[in-house]
JSON list of C-alpha atoms in Angstrom, two decimals:
[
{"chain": "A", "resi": 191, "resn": "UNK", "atom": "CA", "xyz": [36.62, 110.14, -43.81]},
{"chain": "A", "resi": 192, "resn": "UNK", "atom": "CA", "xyz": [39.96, 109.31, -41.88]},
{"chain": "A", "resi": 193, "resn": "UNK", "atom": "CA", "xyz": [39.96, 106.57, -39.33]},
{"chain": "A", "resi": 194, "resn": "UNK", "atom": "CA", "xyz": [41.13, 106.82, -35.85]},
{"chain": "A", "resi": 195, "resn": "UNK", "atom": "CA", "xyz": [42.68, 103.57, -34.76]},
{"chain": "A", "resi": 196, "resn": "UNK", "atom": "CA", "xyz": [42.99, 103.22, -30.91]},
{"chain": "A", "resi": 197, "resn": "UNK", "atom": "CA", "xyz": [44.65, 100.45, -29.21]},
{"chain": "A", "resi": 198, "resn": "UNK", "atom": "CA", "xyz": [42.51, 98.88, -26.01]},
{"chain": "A", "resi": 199, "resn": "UNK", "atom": "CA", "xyz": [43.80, 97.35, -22.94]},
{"chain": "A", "resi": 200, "resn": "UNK", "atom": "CA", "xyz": [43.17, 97.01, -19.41]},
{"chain": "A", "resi": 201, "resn": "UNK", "atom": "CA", "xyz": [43.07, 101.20, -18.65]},
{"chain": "A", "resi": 202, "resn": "UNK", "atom": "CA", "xyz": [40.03, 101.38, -20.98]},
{"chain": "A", "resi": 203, "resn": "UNK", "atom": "CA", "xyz": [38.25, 98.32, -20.28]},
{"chain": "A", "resi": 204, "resn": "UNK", "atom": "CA", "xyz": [34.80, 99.23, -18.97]},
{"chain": "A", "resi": 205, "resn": "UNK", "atom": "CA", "xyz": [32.07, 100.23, -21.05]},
{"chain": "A", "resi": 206, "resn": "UNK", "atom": "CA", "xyz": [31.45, 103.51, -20.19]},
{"chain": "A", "resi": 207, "resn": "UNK", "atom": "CA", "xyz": [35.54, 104.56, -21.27]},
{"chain": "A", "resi": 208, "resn": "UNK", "atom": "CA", "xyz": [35.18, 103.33, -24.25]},
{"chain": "A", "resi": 209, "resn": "UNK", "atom": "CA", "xyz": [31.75, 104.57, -25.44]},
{"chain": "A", "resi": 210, "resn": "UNK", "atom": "CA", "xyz": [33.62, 108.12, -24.80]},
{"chain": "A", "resi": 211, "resn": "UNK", "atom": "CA", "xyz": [36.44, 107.23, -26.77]},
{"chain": "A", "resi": 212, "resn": "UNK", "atom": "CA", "xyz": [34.01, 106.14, -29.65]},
{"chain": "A", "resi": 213, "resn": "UNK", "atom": "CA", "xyz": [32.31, 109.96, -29.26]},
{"chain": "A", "resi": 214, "resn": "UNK", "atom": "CA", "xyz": [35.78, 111.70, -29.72]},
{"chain": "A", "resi": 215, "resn": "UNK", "atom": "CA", "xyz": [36.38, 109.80, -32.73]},
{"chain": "A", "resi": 216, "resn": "UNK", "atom": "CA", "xyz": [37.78, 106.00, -32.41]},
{"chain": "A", "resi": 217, "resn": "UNK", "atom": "CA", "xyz": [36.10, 104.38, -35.32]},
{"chain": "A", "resi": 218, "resn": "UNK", "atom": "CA", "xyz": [38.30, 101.39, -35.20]},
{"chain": "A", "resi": 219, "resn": "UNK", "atom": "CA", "xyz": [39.71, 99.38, -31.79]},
{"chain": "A", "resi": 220, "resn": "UNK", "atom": "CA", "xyz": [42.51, 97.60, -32.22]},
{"chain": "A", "resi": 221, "resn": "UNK", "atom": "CA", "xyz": [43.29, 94.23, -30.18]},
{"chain": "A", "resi": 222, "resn": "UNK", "atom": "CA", "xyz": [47.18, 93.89, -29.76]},
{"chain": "A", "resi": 223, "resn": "UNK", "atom": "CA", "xyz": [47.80, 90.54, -30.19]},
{"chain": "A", "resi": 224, "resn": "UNK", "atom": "CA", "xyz": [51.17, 90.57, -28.56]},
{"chain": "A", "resi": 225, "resn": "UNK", "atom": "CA", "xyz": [49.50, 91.14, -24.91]},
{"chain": "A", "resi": 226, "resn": "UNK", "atom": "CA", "xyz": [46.45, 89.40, -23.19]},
{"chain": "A", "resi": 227, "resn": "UNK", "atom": "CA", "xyz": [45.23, 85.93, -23.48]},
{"chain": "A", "resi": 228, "resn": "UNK", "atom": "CA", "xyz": [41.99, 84.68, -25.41]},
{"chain": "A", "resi": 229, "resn": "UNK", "atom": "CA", "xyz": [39.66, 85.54, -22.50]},
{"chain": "A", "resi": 230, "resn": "UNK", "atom": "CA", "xyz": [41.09, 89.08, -22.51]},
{"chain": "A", "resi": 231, "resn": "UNK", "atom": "CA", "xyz": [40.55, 89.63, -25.78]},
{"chain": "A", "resi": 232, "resn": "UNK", "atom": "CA", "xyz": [36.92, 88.09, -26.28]},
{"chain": "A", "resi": 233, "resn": "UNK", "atom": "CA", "xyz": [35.70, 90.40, -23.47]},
{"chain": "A", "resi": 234, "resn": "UNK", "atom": "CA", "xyz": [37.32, 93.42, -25.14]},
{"chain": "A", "resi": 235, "resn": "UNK", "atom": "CA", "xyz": [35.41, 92.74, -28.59]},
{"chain": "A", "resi": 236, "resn": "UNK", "atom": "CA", "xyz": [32.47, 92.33, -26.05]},
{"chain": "A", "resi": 237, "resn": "UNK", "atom": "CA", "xyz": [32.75, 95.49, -24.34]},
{"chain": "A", "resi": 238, "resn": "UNK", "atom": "CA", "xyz": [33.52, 97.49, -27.58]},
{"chain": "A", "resi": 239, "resn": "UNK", "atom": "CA", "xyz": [30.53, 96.24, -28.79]},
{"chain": "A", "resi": 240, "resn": "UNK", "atom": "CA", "xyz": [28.40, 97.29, -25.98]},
{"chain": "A", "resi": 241, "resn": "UNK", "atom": "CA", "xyz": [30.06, 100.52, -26.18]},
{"chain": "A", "resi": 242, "resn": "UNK", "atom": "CA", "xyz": [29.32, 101.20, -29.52]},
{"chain": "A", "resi": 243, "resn": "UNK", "atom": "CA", "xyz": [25.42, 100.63, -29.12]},
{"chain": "A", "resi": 244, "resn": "UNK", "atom": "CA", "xyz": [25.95, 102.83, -26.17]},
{"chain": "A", "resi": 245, "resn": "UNK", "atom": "CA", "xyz": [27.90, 105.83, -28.30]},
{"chain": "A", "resi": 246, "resn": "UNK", "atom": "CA", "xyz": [24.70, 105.05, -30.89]},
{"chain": "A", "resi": 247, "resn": "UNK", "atom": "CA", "xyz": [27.73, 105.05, -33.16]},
{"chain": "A", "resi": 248, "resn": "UNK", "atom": "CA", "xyz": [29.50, 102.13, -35.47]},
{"chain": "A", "resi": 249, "resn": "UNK", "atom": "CA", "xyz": [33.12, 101.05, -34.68]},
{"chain": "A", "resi": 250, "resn": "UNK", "atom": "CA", "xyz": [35.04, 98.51, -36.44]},
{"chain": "A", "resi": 251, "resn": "UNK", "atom": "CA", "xyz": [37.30, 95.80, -34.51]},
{"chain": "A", "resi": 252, "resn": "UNK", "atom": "CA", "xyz": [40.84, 95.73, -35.91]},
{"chain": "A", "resi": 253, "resn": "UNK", "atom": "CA", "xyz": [42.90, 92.79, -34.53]},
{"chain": "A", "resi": 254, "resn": "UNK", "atom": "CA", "xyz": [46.52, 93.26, -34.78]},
{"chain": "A", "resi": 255, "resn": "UNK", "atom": "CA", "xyz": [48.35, 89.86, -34.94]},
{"chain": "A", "resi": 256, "resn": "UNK", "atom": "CA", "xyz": [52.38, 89.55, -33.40]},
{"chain": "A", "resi": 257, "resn": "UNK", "atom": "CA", "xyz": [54.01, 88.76, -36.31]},
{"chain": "A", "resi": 258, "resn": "UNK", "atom": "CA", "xyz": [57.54, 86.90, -35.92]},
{"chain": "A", "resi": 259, "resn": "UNK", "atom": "CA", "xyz": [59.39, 89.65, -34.65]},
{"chain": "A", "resi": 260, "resn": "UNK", "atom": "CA", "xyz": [63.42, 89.47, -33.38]},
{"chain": "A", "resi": 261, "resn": "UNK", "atom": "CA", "xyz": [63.89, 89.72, -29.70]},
{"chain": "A", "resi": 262, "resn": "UNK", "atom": "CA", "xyz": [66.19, 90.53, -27.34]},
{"chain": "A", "resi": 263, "resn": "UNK", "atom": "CA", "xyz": [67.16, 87.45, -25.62]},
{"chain": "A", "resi": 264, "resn": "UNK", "atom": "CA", "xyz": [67.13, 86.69, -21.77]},
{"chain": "A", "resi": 265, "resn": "UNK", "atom": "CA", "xyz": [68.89, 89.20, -19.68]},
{"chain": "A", "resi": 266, "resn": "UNK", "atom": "CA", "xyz": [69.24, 89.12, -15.90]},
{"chain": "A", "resi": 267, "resn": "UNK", "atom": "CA", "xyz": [68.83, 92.72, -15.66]},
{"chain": "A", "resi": 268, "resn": "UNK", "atom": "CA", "xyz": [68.46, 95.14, -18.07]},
{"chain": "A", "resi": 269, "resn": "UNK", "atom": "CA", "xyz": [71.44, 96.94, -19.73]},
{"chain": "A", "resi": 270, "resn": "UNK", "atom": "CA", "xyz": [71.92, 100.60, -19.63]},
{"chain": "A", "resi": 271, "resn": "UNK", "atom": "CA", "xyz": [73.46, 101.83, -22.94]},
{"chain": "A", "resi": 272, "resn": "UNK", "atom": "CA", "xyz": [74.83, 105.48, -23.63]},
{"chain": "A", "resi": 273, "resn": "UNK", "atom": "CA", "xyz": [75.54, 107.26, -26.81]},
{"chain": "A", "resi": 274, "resn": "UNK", "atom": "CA", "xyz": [78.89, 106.67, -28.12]},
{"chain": "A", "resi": 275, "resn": "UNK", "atom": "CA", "xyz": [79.40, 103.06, -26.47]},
{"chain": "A", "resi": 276, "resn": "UNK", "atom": "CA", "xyz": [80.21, 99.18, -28.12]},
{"chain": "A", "resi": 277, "resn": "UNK", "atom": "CA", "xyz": [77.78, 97.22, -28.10]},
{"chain": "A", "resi": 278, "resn": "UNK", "atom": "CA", "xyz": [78.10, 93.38, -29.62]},
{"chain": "A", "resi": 279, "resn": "UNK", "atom": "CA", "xyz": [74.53, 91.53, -30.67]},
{"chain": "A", "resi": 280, "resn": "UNK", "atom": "CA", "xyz": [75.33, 88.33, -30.26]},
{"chain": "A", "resi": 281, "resn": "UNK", "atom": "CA", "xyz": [73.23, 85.00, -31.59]},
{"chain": "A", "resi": 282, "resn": "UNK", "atom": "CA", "xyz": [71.93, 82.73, -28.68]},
{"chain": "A", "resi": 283, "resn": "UNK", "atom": "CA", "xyz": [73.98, 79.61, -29.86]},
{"chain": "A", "resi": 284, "resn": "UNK", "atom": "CA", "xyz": [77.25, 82.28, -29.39]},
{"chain": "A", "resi": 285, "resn": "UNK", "atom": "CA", "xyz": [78.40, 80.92, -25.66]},
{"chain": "A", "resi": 286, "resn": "UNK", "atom": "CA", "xyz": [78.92, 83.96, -24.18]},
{"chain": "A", "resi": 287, "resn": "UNK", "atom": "CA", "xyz": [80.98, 82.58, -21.61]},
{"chain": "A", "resi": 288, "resn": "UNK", "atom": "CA", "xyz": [83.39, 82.11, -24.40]},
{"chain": "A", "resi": 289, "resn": "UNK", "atom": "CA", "xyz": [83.82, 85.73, -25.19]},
{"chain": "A", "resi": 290, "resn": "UNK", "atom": "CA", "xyz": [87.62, 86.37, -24.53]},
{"chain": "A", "resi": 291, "resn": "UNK", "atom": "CA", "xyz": [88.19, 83.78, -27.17]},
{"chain": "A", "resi": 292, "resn": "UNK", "atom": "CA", "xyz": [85.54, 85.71, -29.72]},
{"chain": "A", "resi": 293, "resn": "UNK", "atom": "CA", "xyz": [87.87, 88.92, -29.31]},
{"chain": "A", "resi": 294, "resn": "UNK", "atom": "CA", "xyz": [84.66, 89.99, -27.18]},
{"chain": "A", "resi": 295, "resn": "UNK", "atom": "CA", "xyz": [86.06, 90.89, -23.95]},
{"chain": "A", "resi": 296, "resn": "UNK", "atom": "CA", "xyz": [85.10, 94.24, -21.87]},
{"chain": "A", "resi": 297, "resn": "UNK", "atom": "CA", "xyz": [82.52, 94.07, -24.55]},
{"chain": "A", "resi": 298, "resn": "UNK", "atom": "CA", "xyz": [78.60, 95.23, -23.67]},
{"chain": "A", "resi": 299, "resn": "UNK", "atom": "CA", "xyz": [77.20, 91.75, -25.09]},
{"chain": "A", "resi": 300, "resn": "UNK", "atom": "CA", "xyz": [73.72, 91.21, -26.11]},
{"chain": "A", "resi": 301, "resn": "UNK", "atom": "CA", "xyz": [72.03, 88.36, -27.17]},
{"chain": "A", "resi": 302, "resn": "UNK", "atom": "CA", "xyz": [69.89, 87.90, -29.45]},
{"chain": "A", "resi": 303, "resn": "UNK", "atom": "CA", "xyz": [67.24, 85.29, -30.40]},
{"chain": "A", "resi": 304, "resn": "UNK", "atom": "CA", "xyz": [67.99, 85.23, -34.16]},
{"chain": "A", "resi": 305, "resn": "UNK", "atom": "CA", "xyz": [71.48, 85.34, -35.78]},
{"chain": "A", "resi": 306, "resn": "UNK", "atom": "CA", "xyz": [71.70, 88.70, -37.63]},
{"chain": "A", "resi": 307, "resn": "UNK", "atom": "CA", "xyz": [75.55, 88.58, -38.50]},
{"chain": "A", "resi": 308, "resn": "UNK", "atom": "CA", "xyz": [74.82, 86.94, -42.33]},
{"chain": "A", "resi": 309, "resn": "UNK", "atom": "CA", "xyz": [72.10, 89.77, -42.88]},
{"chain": "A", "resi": 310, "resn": "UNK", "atom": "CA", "xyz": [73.25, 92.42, -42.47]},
{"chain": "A", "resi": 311, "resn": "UNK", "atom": "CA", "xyz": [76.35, 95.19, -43.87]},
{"chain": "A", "resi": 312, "resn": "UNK", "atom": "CA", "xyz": [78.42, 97.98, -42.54]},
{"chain": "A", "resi": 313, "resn": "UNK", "atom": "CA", "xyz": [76.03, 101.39, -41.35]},
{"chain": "A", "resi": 314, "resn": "UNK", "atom": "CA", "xyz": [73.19, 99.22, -41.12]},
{"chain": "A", "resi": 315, "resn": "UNK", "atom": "CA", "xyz": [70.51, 100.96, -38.44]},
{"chain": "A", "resi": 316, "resn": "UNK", "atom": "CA", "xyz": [69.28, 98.70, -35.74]},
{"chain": "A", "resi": 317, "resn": "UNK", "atom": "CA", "xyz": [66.25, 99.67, -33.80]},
{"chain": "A", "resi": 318, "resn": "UNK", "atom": "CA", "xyz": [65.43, 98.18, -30.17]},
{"chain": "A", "resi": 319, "resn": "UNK", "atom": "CA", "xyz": [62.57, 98.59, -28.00]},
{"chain": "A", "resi": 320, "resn": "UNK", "atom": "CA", "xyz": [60.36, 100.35, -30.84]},
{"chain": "A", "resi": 321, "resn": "UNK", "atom": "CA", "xyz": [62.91, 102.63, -31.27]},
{"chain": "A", "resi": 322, "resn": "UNK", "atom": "CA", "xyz": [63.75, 103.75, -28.32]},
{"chain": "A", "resi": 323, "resn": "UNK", "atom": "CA", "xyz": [67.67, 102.54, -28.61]},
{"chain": "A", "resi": 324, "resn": "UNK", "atom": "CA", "xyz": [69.19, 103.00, -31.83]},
{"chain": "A", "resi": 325, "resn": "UNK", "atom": "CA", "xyz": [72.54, 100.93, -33.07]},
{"chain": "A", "resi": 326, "resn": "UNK", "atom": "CA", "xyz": [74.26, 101.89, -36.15]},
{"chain": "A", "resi": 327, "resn": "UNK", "atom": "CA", "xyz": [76.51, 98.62, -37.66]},
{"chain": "A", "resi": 328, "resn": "UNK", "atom": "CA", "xyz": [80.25, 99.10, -37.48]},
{"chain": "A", "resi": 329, "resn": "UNK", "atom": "CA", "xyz": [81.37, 95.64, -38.34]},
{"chain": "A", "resi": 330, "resn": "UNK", "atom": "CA", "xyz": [80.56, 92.08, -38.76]},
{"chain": "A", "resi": 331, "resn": "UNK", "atom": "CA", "xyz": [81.99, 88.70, -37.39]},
{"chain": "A", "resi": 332, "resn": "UNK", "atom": "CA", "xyz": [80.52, 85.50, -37.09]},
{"chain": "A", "resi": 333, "resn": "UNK", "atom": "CA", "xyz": [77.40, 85.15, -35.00]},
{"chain": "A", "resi": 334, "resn": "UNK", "atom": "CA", "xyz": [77.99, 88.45, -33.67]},
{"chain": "A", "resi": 335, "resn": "UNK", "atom": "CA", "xyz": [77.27, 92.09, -34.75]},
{"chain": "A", "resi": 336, "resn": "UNK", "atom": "CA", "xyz": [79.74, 95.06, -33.57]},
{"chain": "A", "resi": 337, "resn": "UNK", "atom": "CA", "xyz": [77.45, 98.34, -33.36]},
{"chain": "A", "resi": 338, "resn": "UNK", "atom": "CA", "xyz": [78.26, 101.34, -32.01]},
{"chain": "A", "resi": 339, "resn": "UNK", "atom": "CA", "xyz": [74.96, 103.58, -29.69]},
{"chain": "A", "resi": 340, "resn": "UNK", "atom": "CA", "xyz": [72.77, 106.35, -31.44]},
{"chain": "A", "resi": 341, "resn": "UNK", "atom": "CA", "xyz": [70.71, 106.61, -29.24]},
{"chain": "A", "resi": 342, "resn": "UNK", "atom": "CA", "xyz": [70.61, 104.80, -25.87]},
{"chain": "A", "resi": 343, "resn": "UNK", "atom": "CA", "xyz": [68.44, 103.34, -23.17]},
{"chain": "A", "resi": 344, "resn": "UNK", "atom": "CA", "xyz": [67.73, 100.61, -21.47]},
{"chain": "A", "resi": 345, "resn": "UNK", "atom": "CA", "xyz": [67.71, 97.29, -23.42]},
{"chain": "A", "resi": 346, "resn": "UNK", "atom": "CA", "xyz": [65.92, 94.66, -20.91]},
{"chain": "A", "resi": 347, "resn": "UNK", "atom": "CA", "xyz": [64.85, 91.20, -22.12]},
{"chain": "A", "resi": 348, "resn": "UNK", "atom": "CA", "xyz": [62.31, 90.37, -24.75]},
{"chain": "A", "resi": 349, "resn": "UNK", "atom": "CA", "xyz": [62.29, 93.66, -26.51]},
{"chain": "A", "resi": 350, "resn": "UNK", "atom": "CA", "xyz": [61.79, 94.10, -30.23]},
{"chain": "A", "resi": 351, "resn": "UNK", "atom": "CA", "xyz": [64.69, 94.57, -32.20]},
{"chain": "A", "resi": 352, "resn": "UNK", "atom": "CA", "xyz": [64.00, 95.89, -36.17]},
{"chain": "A", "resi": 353, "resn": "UNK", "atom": "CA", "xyz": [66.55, 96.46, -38.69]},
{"chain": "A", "resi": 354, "resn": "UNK", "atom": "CA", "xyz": [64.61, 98.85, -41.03]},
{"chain": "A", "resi": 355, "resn": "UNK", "atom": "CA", "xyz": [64.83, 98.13, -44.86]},
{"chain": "A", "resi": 356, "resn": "UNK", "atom": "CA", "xyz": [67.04, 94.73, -44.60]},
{"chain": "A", "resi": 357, "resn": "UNK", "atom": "CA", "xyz": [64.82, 91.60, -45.64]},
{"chain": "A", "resi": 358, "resn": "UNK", "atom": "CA", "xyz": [65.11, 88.69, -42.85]},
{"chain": "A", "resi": 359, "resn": "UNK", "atom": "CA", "xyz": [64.51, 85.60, -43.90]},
{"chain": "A", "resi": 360, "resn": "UNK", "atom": "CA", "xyz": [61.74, 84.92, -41.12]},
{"chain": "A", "resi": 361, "resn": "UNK", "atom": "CA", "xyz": [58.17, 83.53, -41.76]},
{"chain": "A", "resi": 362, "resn": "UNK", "atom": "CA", "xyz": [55.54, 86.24, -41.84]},
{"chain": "A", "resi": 363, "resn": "UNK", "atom": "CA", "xyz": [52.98, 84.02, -39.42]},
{"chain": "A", "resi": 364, "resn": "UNK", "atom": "CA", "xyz": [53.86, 82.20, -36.81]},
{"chain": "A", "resi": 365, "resn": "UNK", "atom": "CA", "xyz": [51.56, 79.36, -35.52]},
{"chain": "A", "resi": 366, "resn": "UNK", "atom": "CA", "xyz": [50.74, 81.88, -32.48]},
{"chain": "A", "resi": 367, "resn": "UNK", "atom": "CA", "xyz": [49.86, 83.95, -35.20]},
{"chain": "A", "resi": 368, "resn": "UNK", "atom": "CA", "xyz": [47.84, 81.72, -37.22]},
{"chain": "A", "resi": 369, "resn": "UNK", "atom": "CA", "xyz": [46.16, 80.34, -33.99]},
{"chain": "A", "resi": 370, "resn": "UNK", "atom": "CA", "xyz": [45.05, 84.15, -33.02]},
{"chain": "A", "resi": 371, "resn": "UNK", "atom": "CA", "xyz": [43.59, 84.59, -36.48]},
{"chain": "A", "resi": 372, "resn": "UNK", "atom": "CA", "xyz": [41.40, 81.66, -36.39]},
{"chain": "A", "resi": 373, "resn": "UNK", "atom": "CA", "xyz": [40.47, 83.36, -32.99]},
{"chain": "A", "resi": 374, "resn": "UNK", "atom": "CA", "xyz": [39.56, 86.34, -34.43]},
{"chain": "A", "resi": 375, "resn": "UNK", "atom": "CA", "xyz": [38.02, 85.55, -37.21]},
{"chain": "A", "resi": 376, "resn": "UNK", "atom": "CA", "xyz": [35.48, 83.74, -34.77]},
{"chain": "A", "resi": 377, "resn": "UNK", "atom": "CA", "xyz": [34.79, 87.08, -32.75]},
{"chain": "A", "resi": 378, "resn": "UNK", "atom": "CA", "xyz": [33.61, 88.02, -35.61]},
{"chain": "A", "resi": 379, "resn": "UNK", "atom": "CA", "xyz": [36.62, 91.18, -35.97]},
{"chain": "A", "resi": 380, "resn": "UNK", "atom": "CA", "xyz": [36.09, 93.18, -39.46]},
{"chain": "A", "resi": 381, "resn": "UNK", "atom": "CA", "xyz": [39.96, 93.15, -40.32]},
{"chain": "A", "resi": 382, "resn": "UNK", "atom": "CA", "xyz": [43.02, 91.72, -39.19]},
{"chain": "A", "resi": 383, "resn": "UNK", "atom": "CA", "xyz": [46.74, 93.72, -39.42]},
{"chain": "A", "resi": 384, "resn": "UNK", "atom": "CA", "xyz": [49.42, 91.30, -40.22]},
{"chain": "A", "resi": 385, "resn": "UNK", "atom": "CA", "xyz": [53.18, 92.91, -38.91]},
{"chain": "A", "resi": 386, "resn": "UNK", "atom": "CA", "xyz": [56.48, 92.36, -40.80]},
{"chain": "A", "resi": 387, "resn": "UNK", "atom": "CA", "xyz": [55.20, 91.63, -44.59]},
{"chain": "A", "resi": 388, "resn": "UNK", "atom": "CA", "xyz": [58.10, 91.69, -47.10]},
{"chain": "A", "resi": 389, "resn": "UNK", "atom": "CA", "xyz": [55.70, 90.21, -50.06]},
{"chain": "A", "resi": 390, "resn": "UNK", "atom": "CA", "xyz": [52.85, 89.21, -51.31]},
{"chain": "A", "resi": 391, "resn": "UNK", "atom": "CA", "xyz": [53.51, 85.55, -50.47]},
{"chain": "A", "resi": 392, "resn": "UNK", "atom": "CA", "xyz": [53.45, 86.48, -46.92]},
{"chain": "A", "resi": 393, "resn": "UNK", "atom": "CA", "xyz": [50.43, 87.73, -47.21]}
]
């Protein structure tokens, strides 16, 4: 029998929503480790469980850990981005300030908190904001990475950025990570998802 994995949150968090979401089918609620704090998420595994005696049906507890993902760095606003326009990534030790000099000026500049330039080639995809902004690679300097819009949007701070089927040389678990697991594991949660594995030593 197929699974249905639903995330919970805050719109779902009373009993009686989530003993009819176990009746249409969610047989496995995952807790998105990215959002809430500790208290959040303990009353969540609570609630699920009361919900499931409620539904008279089993559901399993799934908790889905952050993983060291790339970011967007700080912006002061977001950044609208169109189809067809530059935009530079840019590694947070670039100065910014300092972008005449980096051949950068009248450029759409956005930082970064990892340096991609040394990982990546020419017609590399970059995806933003789950996908929601695509970049295609046109060229490469150092500490900054000249892409041209797919797709566009709105980048605004702290959004994910994924460059599908490149390698980073980032660690699988972060302490945050590590520190949620140990959490989990003492709720008592039947599995645990870990995000961005590229081997079996990360796992």
């Amino acid at each position: 029998m197929t699974d249905i994995i639903a995330t919970i949150g805050p719109a779902c968090a009373d009993t009686n929503t989530l003993a009819e979401m176990i009746r249409s089918g969610m047989s496995v609620a995952r807790m998105n480790f990215s959002h809430g704090d500790y208290a959040f998420h303990a009353r969540m595994a609570s609630l699920v469980r009361e919900a499931a005696a409620l539904a008279g049906m089993p559901v399993a507890l799934l908790a889905d850990l952050q993983g060291a993902k790339v970011r967007v760095g700080w912006l002061e606003h977001g950044v609208p981005v169109e189809t067809g326009q530059e935009v530079v990534l840019v590694g947070l030790e670039v100065d910014v300030r300092e972008r005449s000099d980096l051949g950068l000026d009248g450029a759409t500049i956005i930082p970064v908190d990892f340096d991609l330039a040394p990982h990546l080639k020419g017609g590399a995809t970059i995806l933003i904001d789950d996908g929601n902004i695509e970049l295609k690679v046109e060229s490469i300097a150092a500490g900054h990475v000249h892409c041209r819009v797919v797709h566009g949007g709105e980048i605004k701070s702290r959004k994910g950025v994924n460059v599908p089927y490149t390698l980073l040389p980032i660690p699988a678990l972060t302490d945050k990570d590590r520190a949620d697991a140990a959490f989990a594991v003492g709720l008592g949660v039947d599995g645990i998802a870990l995000s961005f594995a590229g081997s079996a030593a990360d796992v």
